[in-house]
mmCIF file of C-alpha atoms in Angstrom:
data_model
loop_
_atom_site.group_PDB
_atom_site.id
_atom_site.type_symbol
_atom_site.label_atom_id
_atom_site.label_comp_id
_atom_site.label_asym_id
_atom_site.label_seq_id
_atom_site.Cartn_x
_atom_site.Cartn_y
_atom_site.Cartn_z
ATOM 1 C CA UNK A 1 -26.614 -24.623 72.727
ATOM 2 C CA UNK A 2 -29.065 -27.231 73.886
ATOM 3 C CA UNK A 3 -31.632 -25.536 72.913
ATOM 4 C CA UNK A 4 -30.754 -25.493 69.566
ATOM 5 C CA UNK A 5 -29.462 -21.688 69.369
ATOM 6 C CA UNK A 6 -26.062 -20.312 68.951
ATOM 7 C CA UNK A 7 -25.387 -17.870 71.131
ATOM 8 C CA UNK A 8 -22.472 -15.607 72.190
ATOM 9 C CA UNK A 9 -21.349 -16.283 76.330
ATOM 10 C CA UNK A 10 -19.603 -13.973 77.964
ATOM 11 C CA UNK A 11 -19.125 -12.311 82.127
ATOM 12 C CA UNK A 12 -20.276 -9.231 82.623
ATOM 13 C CA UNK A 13 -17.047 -7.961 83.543
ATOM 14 C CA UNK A 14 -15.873 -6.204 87.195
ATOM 15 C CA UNK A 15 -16.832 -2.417 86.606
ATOM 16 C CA UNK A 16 -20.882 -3.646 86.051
ATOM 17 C CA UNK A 17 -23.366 -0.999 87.348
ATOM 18 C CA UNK A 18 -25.048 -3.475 89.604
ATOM 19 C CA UNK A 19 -21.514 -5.052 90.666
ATOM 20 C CA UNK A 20 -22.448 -8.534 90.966
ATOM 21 C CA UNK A 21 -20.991 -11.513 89.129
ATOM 22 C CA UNK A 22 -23.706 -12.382 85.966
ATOM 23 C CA UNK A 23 -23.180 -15.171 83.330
ATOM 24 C CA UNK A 24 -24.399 -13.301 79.328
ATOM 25 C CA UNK A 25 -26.004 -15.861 76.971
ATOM 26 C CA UNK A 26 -26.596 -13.380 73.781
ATOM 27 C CA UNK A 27 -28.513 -15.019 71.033
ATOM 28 C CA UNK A 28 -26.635 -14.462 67.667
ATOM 29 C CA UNK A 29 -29.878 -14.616 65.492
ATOM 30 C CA UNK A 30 -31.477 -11.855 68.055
ATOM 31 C CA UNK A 31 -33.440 -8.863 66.255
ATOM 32 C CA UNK A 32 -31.602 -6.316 67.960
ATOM 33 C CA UNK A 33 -33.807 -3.999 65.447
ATOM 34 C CA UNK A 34 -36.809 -4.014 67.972
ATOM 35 C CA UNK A 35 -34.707 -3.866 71.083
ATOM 36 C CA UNK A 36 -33.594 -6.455 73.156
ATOM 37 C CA UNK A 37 -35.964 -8.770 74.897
ATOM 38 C CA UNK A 38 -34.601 -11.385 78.059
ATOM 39 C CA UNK A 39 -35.232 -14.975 77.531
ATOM 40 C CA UNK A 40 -36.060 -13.972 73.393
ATOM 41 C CA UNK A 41 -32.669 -12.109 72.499
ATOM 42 C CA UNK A 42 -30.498 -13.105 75.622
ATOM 43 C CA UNK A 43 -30.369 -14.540 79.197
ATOM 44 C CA UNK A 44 -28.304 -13.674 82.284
ATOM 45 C CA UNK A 45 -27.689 -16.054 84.907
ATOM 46 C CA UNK A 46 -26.957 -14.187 88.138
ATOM 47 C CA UNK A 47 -24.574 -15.175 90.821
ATOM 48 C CA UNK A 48 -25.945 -14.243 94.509
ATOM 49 C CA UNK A 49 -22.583 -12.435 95.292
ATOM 50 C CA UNK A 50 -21.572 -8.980 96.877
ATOM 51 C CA UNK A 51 -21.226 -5.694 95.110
ATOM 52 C CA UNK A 52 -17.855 -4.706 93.763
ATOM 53 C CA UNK A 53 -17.911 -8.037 92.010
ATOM 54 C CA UNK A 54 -17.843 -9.552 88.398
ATOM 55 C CA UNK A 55 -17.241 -12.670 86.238
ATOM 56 C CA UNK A 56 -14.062 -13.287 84.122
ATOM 57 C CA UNK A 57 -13.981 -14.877 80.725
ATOM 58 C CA UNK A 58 -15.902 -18.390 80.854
ATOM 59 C CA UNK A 59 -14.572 -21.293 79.511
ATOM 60 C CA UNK A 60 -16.864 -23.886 77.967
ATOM 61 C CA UNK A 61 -17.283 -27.312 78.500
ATOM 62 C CA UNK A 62 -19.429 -29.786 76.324
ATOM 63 C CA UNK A 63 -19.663 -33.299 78.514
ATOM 64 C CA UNK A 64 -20.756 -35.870 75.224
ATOM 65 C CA UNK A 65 -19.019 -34.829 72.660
ATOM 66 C CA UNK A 66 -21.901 -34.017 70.635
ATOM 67 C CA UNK A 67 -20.456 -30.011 69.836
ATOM 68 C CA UNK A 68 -22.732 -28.494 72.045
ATOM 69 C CA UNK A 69 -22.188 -26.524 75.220
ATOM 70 C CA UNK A 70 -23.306 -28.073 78.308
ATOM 71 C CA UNK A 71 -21.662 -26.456 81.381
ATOM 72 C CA UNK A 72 -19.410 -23.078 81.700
ATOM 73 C CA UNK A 73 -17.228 -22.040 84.374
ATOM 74 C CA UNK A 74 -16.038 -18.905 85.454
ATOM 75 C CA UNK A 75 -14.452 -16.831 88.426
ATOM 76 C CA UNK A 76 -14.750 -13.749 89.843
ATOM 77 C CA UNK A 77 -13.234 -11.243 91.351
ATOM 78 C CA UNK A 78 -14.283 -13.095 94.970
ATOM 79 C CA UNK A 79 -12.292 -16.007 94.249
ATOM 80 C CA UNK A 80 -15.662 -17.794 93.454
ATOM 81 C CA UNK A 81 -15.617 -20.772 90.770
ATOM 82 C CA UNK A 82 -18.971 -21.022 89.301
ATOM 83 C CA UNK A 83 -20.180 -23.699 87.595
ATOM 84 C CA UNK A 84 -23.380 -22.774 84.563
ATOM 85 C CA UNK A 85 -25.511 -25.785 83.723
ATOM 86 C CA UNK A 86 -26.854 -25.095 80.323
ATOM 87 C CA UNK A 87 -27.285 -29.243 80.129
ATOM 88 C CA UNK A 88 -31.360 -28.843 79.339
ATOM 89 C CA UNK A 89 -32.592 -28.305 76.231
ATOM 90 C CA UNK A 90 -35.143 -26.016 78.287
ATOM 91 C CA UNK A 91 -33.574 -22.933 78.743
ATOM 92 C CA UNK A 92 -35.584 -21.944 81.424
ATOM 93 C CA UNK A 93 -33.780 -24.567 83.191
ATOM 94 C CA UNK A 94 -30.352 -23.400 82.956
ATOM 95 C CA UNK A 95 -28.995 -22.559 86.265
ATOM 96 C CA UNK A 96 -26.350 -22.696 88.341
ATOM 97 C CA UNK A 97 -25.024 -26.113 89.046
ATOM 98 C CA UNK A 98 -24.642 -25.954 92.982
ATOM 99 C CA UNK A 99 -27.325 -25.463 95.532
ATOM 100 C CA UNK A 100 -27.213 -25.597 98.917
ATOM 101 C CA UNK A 101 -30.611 -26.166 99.768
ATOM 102 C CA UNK A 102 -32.616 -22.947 98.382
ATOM 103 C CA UNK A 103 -29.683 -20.585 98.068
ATOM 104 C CA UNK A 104 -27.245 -21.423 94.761
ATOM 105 C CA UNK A 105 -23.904 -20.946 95.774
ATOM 106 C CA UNK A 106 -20.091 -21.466 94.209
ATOM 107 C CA UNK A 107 -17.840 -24.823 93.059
ATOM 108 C CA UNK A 108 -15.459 -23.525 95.029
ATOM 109 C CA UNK A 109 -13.813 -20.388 96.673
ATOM 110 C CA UNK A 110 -10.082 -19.416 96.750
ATOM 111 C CA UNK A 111 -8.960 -18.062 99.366
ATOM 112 C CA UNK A 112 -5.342 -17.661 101.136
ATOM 113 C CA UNK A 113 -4.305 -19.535 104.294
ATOM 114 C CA UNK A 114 -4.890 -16.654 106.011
ATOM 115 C CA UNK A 115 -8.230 -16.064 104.576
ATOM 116 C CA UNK A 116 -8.329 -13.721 102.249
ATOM 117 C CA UNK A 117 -10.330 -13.614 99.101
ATOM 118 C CA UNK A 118 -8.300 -14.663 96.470
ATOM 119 C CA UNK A 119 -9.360 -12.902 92.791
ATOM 120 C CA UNK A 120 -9.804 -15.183 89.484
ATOM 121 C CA UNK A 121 -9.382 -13.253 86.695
ATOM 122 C CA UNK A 122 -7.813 -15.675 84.311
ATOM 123 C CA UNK A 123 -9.882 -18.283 82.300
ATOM 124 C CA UNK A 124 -10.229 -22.073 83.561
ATOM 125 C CA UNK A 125 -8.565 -24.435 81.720
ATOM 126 C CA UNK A 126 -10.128 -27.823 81.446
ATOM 127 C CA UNK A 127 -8.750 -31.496 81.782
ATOM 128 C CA UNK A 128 -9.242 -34.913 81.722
ATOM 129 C CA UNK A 129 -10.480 -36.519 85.297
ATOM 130 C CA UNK A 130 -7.418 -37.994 87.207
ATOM 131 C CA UNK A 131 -7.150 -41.802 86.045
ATOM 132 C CA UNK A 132 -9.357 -43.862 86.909
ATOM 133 C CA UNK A 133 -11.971 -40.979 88.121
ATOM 134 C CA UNK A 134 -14.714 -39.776 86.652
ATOM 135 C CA UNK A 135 -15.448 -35.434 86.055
ATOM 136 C CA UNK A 136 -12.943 -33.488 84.902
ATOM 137 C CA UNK A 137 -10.171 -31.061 86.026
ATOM 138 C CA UNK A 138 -10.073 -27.687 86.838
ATOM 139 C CA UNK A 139 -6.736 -25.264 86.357
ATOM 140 C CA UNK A 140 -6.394 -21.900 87.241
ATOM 141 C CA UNK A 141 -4.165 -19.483 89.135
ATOM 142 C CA UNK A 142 -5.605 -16.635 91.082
ATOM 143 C CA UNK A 143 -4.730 -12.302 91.306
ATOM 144 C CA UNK A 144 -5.535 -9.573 89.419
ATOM 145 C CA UNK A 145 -3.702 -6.750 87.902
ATOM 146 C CA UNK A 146 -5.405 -3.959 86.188
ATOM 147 C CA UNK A 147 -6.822 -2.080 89.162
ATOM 148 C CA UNK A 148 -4.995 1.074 90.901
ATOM 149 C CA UNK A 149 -2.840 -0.225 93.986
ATOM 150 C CA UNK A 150 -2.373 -4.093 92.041
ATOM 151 C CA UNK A 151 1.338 -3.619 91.929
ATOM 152 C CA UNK A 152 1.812 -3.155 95.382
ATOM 153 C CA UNK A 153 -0.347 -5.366 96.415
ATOM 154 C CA UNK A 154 1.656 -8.864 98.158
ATOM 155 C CA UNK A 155 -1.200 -10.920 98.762
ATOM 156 C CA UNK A 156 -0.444 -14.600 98.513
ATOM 157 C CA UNK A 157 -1.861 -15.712 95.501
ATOM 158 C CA UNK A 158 -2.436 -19.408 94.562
ATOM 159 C CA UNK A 159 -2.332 -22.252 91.398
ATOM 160 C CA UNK A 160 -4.774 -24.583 91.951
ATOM 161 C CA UNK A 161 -6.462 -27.957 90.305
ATOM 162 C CA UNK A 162 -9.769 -28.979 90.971
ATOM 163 C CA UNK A 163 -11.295 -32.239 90.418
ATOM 164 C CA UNK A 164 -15.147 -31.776 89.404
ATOM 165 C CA UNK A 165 -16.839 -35.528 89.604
ATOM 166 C CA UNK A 166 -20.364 -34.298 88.416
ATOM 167 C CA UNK A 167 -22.070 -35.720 91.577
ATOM 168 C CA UNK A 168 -24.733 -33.866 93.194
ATOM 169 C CA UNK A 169 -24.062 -31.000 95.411
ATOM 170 C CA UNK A 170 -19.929 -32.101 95.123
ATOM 171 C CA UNK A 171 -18.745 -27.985 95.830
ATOM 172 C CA UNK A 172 -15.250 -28.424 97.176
ATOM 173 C CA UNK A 173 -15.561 -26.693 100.747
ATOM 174 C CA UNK A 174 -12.556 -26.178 103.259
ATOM 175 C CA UNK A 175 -12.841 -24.469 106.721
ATOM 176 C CA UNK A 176 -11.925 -21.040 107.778
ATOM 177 C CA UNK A 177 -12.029 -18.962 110.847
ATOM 178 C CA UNK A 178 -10.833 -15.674 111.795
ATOM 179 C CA UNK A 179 -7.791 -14.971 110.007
ATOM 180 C CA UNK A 180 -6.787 -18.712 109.040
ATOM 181 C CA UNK A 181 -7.905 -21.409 106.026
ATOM 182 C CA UNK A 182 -7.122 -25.032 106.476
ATOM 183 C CA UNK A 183 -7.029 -25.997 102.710
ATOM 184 C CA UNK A 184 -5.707 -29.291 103.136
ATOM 185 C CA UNK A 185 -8.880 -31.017 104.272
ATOM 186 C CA UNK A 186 -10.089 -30.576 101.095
ATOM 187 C CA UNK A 187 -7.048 -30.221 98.443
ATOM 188 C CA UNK A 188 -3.075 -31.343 98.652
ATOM 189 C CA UNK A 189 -0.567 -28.771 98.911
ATOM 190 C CA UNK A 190 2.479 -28.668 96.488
ATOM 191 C CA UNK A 191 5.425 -26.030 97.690
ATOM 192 C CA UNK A 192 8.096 -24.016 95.545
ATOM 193 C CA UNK A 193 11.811 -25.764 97.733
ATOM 194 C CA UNK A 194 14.312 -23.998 95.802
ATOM 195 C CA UNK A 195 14.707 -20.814 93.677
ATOM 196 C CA UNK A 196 17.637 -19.543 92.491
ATOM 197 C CA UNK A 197 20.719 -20.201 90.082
ATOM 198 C CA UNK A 198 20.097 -23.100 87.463
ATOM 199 C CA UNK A 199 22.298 -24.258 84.867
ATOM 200 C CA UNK A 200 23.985 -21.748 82.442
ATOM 201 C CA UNK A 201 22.473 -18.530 83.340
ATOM 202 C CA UNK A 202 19.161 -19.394 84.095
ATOM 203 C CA UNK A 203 17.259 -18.696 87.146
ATOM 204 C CA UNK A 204 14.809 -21.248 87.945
ATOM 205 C CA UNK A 205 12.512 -23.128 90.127
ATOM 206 C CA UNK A 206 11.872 -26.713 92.193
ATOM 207 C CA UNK A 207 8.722 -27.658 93.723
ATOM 208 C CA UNK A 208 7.833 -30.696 96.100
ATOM 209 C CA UNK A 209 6.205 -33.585 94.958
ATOM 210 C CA UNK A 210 3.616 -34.609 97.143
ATOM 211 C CA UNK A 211 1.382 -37.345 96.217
ATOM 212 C CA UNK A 212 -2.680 -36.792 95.638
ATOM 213 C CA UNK A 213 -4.720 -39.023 97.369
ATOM 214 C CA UNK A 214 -8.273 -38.621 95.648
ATOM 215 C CA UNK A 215 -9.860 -40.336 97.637
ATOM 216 C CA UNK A 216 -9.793 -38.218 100.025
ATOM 217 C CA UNK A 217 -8.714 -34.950 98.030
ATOM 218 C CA UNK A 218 -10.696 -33.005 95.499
ATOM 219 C CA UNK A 219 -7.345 -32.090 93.616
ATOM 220 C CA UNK A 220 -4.231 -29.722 95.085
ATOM 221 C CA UNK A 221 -2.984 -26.289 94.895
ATOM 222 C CA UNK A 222 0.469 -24.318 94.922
ATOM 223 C CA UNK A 223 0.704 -21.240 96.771
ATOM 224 C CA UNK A 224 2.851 -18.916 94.846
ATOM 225 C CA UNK A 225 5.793 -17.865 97.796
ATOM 226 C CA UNK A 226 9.091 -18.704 97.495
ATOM 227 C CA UNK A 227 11.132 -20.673 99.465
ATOM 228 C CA UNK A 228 12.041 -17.448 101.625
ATOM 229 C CA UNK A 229 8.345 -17.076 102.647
ATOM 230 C CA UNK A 230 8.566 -13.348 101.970
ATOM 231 C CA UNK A 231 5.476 -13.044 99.148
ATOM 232 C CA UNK A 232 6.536 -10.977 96.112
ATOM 233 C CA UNK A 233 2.649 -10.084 95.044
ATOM 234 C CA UNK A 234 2.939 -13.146 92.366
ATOM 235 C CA UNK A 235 0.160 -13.860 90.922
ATOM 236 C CA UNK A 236 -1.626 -15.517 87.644
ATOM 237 C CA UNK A 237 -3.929 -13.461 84.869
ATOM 238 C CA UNK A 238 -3.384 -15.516 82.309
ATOM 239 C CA UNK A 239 -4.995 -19.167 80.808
ATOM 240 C CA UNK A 240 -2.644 -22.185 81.620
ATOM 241 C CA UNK A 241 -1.997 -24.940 79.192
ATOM 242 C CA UNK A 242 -2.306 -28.633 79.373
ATOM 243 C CA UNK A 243 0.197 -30.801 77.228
ATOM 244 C CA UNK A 244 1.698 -34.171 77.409
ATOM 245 C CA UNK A 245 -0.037 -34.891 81.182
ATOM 246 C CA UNK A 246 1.982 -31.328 82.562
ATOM 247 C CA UNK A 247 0.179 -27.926 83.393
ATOM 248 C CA UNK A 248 2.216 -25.087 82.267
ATOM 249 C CA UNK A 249 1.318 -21.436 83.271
ATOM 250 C CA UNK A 250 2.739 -18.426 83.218
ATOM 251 C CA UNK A 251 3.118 -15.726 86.551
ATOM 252 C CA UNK A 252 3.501 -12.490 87.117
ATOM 253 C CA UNK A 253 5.451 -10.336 89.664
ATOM 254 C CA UNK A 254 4.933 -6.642 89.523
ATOM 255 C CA UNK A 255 7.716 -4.134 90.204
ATOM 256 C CA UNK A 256 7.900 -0.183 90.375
ATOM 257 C CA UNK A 257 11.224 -0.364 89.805
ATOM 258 C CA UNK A 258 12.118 2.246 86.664
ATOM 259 C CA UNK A 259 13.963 -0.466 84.491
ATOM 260 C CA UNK A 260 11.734 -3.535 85.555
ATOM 261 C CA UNK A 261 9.432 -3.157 82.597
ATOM 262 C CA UNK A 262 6.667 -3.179 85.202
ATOM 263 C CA UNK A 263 7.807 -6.485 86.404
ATOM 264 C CA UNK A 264 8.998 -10.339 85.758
ATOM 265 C CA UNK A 265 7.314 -13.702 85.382
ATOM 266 C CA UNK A 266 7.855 -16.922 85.763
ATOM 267 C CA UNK A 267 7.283 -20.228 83.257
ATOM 268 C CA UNK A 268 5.818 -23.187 85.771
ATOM 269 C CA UNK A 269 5.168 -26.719 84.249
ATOM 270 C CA UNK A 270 4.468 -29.179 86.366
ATOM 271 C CA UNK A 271 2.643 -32.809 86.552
ATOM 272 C CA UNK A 272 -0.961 -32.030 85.915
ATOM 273 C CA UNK A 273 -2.593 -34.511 88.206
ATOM 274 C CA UNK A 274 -0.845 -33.998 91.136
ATOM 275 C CA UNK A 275 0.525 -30.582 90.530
ATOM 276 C CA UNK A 276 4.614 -31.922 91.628
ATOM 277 C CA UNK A 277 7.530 -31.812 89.970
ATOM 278 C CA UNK A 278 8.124 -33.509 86.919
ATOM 279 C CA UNK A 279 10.199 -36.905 86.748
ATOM 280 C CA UNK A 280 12.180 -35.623 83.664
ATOM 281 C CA UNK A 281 13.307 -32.001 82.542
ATOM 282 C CA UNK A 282 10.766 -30.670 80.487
ATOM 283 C CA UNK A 283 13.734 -28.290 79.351
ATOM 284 C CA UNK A 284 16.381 -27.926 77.653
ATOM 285 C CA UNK A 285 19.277 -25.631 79.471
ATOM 286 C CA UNK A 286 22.110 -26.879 77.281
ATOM 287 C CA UNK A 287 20.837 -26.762 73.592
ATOM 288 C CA UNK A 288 22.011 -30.463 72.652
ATOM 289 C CA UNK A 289 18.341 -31.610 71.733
ATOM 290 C CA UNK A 290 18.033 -33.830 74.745
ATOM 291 C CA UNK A 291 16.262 -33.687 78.142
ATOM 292 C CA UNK A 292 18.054 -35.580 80.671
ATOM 293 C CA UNK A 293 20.373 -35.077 83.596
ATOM 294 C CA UNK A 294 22.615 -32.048 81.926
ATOM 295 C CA UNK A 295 19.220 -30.335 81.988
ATOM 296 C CA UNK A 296 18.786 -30.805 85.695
ATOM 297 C CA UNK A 297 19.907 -28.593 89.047
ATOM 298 C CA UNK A 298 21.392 -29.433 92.299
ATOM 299 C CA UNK A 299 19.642 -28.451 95.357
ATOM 300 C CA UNK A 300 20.351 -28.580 99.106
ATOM 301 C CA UNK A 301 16.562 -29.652 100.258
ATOM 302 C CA UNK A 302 15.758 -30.880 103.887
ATOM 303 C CA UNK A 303 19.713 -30.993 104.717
ATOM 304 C CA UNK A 304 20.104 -33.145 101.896
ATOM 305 C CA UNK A 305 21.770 -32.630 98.214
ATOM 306 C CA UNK A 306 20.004 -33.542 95.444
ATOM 307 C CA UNK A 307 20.037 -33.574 91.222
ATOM 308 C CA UNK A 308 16.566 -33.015 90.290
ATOM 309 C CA UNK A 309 14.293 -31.571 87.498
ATOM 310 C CA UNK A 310 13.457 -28.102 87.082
ATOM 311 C CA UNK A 311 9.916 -26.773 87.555
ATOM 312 C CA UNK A 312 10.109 -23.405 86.926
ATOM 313 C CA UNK A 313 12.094 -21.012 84.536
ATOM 314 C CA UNK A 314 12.244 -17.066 85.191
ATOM 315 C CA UNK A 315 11.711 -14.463 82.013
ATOM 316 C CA UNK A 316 14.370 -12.872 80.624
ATOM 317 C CA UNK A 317 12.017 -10.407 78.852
ATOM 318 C CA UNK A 318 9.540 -9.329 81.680
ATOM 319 C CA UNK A 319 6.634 -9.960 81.906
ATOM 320 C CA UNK A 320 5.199 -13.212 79.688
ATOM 321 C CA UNK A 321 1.441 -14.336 79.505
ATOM 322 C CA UNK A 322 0.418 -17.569 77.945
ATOM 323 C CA UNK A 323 2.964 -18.645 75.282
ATOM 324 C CA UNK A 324 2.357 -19.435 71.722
ATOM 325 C CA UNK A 325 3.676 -23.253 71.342
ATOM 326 C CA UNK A 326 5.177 -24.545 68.147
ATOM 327 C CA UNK A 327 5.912 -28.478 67.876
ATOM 328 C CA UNK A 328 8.791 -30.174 66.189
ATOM 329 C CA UNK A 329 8.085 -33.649 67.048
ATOM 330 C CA UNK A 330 9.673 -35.096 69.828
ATOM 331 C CA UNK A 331 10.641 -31.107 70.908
ATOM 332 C CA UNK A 332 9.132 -27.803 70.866
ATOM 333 C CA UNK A 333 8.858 -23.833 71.276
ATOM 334 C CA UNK A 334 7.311 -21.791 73.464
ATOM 335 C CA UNK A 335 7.499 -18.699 72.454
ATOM 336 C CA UNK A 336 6.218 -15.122 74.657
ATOM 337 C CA UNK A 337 6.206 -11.440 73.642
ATOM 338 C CA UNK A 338 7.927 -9.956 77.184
ATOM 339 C CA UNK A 339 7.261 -6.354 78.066
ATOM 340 C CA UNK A 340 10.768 -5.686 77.391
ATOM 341 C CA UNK A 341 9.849 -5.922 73.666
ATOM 342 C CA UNK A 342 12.261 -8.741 73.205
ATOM 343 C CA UNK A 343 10.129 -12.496 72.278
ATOM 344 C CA UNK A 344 11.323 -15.139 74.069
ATOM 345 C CA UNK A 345 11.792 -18.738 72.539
ATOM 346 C CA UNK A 346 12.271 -21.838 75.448
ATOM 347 C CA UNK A 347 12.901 -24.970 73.795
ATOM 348 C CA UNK A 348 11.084 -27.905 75.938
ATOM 349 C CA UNK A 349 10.266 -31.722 75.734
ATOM 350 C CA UNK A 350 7.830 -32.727 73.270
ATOM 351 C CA UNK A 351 5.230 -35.095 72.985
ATOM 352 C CA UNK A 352 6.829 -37.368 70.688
ATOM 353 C CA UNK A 353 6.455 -38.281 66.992
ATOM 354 C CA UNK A 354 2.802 -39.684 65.488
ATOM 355 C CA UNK A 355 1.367 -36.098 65.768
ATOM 356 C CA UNK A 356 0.103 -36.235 61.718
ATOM 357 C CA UNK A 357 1.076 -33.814 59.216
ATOM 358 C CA UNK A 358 3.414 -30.756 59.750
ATOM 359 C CA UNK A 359 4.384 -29.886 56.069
ATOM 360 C CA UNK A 360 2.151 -30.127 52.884
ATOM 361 C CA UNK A 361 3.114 -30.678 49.572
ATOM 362 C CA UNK A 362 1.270 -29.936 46.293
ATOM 363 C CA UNK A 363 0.995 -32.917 43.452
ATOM 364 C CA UNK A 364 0.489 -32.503 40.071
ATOM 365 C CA UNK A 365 -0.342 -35.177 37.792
ATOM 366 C CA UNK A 366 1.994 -35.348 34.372
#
């Protein structure tokens, strides 16, 4: 850390005794031998939120490049993105980054178009700025699913990207009233258009491709309902991955249904800046080692047919989290462990050749 310590950061977790959201900064050289002192041994950096709260897993973020931690974010179980500034080497200093004028408040808050809270329980991944911007980018989806009555629960849940420019007091704020949010003043709105039969025997997914104007957005967001606009209770609780400019993540749609291995998932990978569909297929349906038109589906969409890219591939094994990625070049593997015990192995678009070494081989001199 900044001030020289390493440390051990973590949330306090949602089943806390005081029930609000607190950021843990454990000192790893702490005596723990004489009992634990605050500011000495450890610090906690406490959110101002309601009980029945807590943080999820942080993700770290150093802004120089120097290998030390300078911000953290986190969310919690009120949809609440909070953003740590551990910048100072003084760390009486570290606080949370946004203030609105005495009262320290959240980046941002997720909540549903009809304005309900919308939980974070999965980390934040971090990205580059959009080009030509300065900041970085926030990914994350929103649910939860560990709590009694999770499964049944159909809330609309929500992907969403967040551009973070590092100005002063730059929260990302939207209005809401009653039982309605108006999102789009503040972020663009991407749509799933078309789910159902793909090529071969996969079921899979199209989304729009709106445009982000950041100038006068603060990034965009994907509400997780299908074209029917009957919500299923999808939802995210697992870390996305950025790769080759595209934000893949992983959802998850409960089910009580005896031989539903508690549920399915979808794989989503879509453009990372503006959160639309790809311009290529990032998959490919017919095993010949290419990603091109073969790979694509035809839709009906506004009255009209069209041969597109696919956004979104369903699980054949249940329920997925984050997959483990293997590259081969210009191809690779993601691989998931499903709930039905089967692994699952999607061959996608790489990111090319040039990616250094793969193989090693041991040289002996004669």
């Amino acid at each position: 850390l900044n001030n020289g310590r390493w440390a051990a950061i973590f949330g306090n977790g949602y089943a806390s005794a005081g029930g609000t959201a607190k950021l843990f900064i454990v000192y790893l050289d702490a005596n723990a031998a004489d009992g634990w002192d605050l500011d000495t041994d450890y610090k906690v950096i406490e959110t101002n939120t309601t009980t029945g709260n807590g943080l999820s897993s942080p993700t770290l973020y150093d802004s120089n490049g120097d290998r030390i931690v300078d911000y953290v974010y986190a969310g919690d179980l009120q949809g609440n993105v909070w953003k740590f500034d551990l910048s100072s080497s003084e760390s009486n200093l570290w606080k949370i980054a946004n203030k609105s004028g005495s009262t320290y408040i959240p980046f941002f808050t997720a909540r549903s178009a009809t304005n309900q809270v919308q939980p974070i329980t999965a980390p934040i991944e971090i990205g580059p700025a959009p080009p030509g911007k300065a900041g970085v980018m926030l990914y994350f989806g929103t649910g939860r699913f560990f709590a009694v009555g999770d499964n049944s629960n159909t809330q609309v849940q929500s992907f969403y990207a967040l551009w973070d420019d590092f100005t002063n007091n730059n929260e990302i704020t939207y209005s809401c009233s009653g039982g309605s949010c108006n999102r789009d003043t503040a972020l663009q709105a991407q749509s799933i258009l078309y789910e159902g039969p793909g090529p071969g025997t996969h079921e899979v997914r199209v989304t729009s491709t709106n445009s982000v104007n950041y100038s006068t957005r603060r990034g965009w967001y994907l509400d997780l309902l299908p074209p029917s606009g009957t919500a299923k209770g999808e939802r995210v609780v697992s870390a996305p991955l950025l790769r080759h400019g595209r934000v893949i993540f992983t959802t998850l749609i409960p089910s009580t249904a005896a031989c539903s291995y508690g549920g399915t998932s979808w794989l989503m990978e879509l453009q990372a800046s503006t959160g639309g569909r790809l311009d290529y297929s990032a998959f490919d349906f017919n095993d010949d080692d290419l990603f091109n038109g073969s790979d694509y589906v035809t839709v009906t969409i506004g009255g009209v047919s069209q041969t597109i890219p696919v956004s979104g591939l369903a699980s054949k094994v249940g329920i997925i989290k984050t997959p483990t990625v293997i590259s081969a070049g210009e191809k690779e593997y993601k691989l998931a462990s499903g709930t039905t015990g089967e692994i699952a192995s999607v061959k996608e678009k790489g990111g090319g050749a040039g990616f250094g070494r793969v193989s090693w081989q041991e040289l002996f001199a004669q």
